[in-house]
Coordinates of C-alpha atoms in Angstrom, one line a residue:
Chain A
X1 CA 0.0 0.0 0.0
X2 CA 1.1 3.3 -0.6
X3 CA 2.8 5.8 1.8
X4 CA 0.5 8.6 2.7
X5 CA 1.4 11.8 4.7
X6 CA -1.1 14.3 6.4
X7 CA -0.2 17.2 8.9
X8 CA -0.6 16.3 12.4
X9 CA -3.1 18.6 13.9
X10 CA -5.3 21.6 12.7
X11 CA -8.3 23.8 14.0
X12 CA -11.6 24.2 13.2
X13 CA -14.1 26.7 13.7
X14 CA -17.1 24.7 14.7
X15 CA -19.9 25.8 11.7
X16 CA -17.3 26.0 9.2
X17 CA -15.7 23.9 6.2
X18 CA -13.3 21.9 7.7
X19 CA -10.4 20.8 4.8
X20 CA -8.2 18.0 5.8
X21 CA -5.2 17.3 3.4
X22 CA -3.2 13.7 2.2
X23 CA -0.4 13.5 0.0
X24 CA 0.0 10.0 -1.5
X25 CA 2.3 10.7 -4.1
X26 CA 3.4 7.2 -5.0
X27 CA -0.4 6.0 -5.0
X28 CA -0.9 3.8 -7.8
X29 CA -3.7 3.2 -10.7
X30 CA -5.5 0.7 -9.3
X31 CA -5.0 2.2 -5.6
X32 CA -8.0 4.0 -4.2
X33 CA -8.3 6.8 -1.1
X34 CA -9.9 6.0 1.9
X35 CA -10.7 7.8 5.0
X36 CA -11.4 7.0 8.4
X37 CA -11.5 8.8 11.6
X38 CA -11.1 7.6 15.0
X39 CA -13.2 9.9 18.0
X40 CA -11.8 9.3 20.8
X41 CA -12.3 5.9 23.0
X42 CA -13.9 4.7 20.0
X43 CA -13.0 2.0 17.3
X44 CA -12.3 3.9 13.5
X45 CA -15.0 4.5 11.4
X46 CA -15.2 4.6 7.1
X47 CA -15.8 8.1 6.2
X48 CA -15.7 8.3 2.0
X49 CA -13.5 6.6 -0.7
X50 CA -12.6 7.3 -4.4
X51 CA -10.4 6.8 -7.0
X52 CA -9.8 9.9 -9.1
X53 CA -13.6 11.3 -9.2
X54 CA -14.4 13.5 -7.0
X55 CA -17.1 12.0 -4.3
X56 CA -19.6 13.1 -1.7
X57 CA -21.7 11.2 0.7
X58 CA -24.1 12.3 3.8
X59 CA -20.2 12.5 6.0
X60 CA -18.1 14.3 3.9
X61 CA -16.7 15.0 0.1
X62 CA -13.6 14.0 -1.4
X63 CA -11.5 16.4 -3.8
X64 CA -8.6 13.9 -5.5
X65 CA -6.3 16.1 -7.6
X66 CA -6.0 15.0 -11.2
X67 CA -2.4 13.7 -10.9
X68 CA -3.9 11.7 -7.8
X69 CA -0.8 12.4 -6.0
X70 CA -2.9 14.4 -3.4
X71 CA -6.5 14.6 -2.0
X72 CA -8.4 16.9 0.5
X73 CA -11.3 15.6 2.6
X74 CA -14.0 18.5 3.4
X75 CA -16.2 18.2 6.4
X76 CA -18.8 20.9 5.3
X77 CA -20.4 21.8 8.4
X78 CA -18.0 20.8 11.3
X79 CA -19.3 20.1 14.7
X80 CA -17.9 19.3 17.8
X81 CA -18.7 15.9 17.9
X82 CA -16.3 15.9 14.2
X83 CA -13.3 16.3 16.7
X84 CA -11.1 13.1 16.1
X85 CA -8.1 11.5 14.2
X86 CA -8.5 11.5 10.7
X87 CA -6.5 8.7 8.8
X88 CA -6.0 9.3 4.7
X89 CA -5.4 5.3 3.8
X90 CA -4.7 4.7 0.1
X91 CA -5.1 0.8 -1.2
X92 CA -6.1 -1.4 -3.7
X93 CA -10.4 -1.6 -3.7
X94 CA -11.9 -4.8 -2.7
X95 CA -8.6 -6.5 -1.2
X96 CA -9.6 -7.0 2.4
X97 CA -11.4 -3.8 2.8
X98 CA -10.1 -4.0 6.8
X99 CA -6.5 -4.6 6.3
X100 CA -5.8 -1.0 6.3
X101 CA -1.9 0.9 6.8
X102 CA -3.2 3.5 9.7
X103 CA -0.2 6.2 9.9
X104 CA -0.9 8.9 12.6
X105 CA -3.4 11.1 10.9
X106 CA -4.3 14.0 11.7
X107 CA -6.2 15.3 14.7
X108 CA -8.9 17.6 13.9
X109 CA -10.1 19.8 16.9
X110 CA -13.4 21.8 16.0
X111 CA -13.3 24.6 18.4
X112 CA -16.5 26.5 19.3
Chain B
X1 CA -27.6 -3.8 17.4
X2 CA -24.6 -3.6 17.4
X3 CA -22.6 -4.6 14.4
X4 CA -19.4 -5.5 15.6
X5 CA -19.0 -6.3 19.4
X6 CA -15.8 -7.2 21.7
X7 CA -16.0 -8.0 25.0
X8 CA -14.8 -7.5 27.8
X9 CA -14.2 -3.6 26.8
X10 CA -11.9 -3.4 30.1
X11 CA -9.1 -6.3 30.9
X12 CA -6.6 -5.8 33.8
X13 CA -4.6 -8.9 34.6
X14 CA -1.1 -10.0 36.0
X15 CA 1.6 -10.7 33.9
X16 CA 2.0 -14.4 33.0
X17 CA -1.5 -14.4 32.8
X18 CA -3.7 -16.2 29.7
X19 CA -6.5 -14.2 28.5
X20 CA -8.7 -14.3 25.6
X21 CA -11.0 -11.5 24.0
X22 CA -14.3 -12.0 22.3
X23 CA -15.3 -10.6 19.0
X24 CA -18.6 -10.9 17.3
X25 CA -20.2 -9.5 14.3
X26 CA -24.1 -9.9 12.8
X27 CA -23.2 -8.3 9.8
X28 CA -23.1 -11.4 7.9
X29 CA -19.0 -10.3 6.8
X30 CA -17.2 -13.0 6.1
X31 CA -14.0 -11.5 6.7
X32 CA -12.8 -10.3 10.5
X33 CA -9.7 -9.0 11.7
X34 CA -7.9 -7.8 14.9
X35 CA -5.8 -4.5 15.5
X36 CA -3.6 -3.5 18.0
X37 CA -3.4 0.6 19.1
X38 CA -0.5 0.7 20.9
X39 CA -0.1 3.7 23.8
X40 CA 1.3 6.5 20.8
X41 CA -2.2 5.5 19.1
X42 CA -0.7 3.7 16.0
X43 CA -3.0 0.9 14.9
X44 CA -1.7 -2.3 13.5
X45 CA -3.3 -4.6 12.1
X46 CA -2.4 -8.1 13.5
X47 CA -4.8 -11.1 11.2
X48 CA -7.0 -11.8 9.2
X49 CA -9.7 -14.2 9.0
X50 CA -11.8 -14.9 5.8
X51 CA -14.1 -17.6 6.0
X52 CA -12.8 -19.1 9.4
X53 CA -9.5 -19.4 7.6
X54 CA -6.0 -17.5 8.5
X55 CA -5.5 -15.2 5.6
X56 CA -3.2 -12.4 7.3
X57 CA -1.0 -13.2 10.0
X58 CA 1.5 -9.8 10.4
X59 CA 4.4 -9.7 12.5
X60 CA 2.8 -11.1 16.2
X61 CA 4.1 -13.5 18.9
X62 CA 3.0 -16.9 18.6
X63 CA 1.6 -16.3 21.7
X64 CA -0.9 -14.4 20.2
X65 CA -3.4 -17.3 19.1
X66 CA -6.6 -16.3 17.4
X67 CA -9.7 -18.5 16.7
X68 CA -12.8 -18.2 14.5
X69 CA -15.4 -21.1 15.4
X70 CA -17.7 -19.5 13.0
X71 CA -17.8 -17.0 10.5
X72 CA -19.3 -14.7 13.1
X73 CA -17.0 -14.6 15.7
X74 CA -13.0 -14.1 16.0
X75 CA -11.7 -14.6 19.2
X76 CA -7.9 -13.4 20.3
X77 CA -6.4 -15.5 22.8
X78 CA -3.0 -14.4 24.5
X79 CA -0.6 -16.9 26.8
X80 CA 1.7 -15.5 29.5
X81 CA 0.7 -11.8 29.0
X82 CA 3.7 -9.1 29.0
X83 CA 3.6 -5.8 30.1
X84 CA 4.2 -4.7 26.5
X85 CA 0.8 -6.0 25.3
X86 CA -1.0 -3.3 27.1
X87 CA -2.8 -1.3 24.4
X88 CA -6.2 -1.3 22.7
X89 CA -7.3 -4.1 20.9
X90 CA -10.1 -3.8 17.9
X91 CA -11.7 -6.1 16.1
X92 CA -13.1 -5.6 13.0
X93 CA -15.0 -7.5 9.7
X94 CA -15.9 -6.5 6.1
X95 CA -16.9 -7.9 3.3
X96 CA -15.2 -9.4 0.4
X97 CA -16.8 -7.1 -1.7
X98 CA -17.4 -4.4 0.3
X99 CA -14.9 -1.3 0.3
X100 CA -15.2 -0.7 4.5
X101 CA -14.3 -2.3 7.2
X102 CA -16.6 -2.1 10.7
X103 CA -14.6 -1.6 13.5
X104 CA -16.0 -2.9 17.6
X105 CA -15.8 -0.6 20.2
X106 CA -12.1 -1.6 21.6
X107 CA -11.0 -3.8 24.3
X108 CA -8.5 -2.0 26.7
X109 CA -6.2 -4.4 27.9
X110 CA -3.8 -3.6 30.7
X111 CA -0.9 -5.9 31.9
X112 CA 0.1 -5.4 35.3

């Protein structure tokens, strides 16, 4: 699975867009992005995947640049309860969908 | 319901001790897994079970030993318990065709 790297904190205002970058610059074709995030105490939960669309769901959208070497995940609306580890995984799709390389993510804090 | 359940959530035993954790899912997945969050909250994946059968077996003591009596349940069973097994322990099952994985609640295991 490919390496990913995402800053290790940032701040949110709680109401506002929050925008959560990954570089995975070595991802390859067949390699999608996947995102989890981990509140604390809790076990991690699926957020949104894709491959080189961009892609929204009821959680969150995912912006994957056309070189695919980088992708942003936007929470549109953050609230407090978004406050958690966010983990940008990148892997092939239907290969054991829980075998997942976590790295340390980043720890969103949505500030009121 | 809950899709994915461990129990006991809390374990505090003596070193030397044998243990064992209990994972269930009614999901009908037919693939489970356990992970290991060490104390710097870096998840690891340890196995993988697909159809009651071993599939993933990472870098773990043999004194790890897990065991899927059905394609429900993955239990983790641990002889002579060191101090450095202290951590988090999740469980967690997907399908084979599925793209995300369910994660249990954690099982905090301390060694004393």
């Amino acid at each position: 699975d490919a390496k990913t790297t995402q800053p290790p904190s940032m701040d949110c205002a709680e109401g506002r867009a929050a925008n959560l970058p990954c570089n995975h610059s070595t991802i390859s074709g067949n390699e999608y992005v996947y995102w989890y995030r981990q509140i604390h105490s809790q076990g991690p939960q699926y957020i949104i995947h894709g491959l080189k669309n961009n892609e929204t769901n009821e959680m969150a959208s995912l912006i994957i640049t056309e070189d695919r070497k980088s992708s942003t995940l936007i929470l549109p609306h953050a609230t407090l309860r978004d406050t958690a580890v966010y983990y940008c995984i990148v892997r092939v799709y239907n290969t054991n969908a829980g075998k997942s390389t976590f790295g340390d993510g980043t720890t969103l804090t949505v500030k009121p | 319901d809950t899709a994915v359940s461990q129990t006991p959530k809390y374990l505090v035993t003596q070193m030397g001790n044998d243990k064992s954790i209990k994972c269930e899912q009614n999901l009908g997945h037919d693939t489970m897994y356990w992970y290991k969050q060490d104390s710097k909250k870096f998840l690891k994946i340890m196995f993988s079970y697909n159809n009651k059968e071993l599939i993933i077996n990472e870098t773990v003591p043999n004194r790890f030993s897990p065991k899927s009596p059905d394609k429900a349940h993955l239990n983790l069973h641990i002889n002579s318990l060191e101090l450095g097994d202290s951590a988090v322990y999740f469980c967690a099952s997907s399908r084979t065709d599925n793209t995300e994985a369910f994660f249990g609640q954690g099982t905090r295991l301390t060694v004393v």
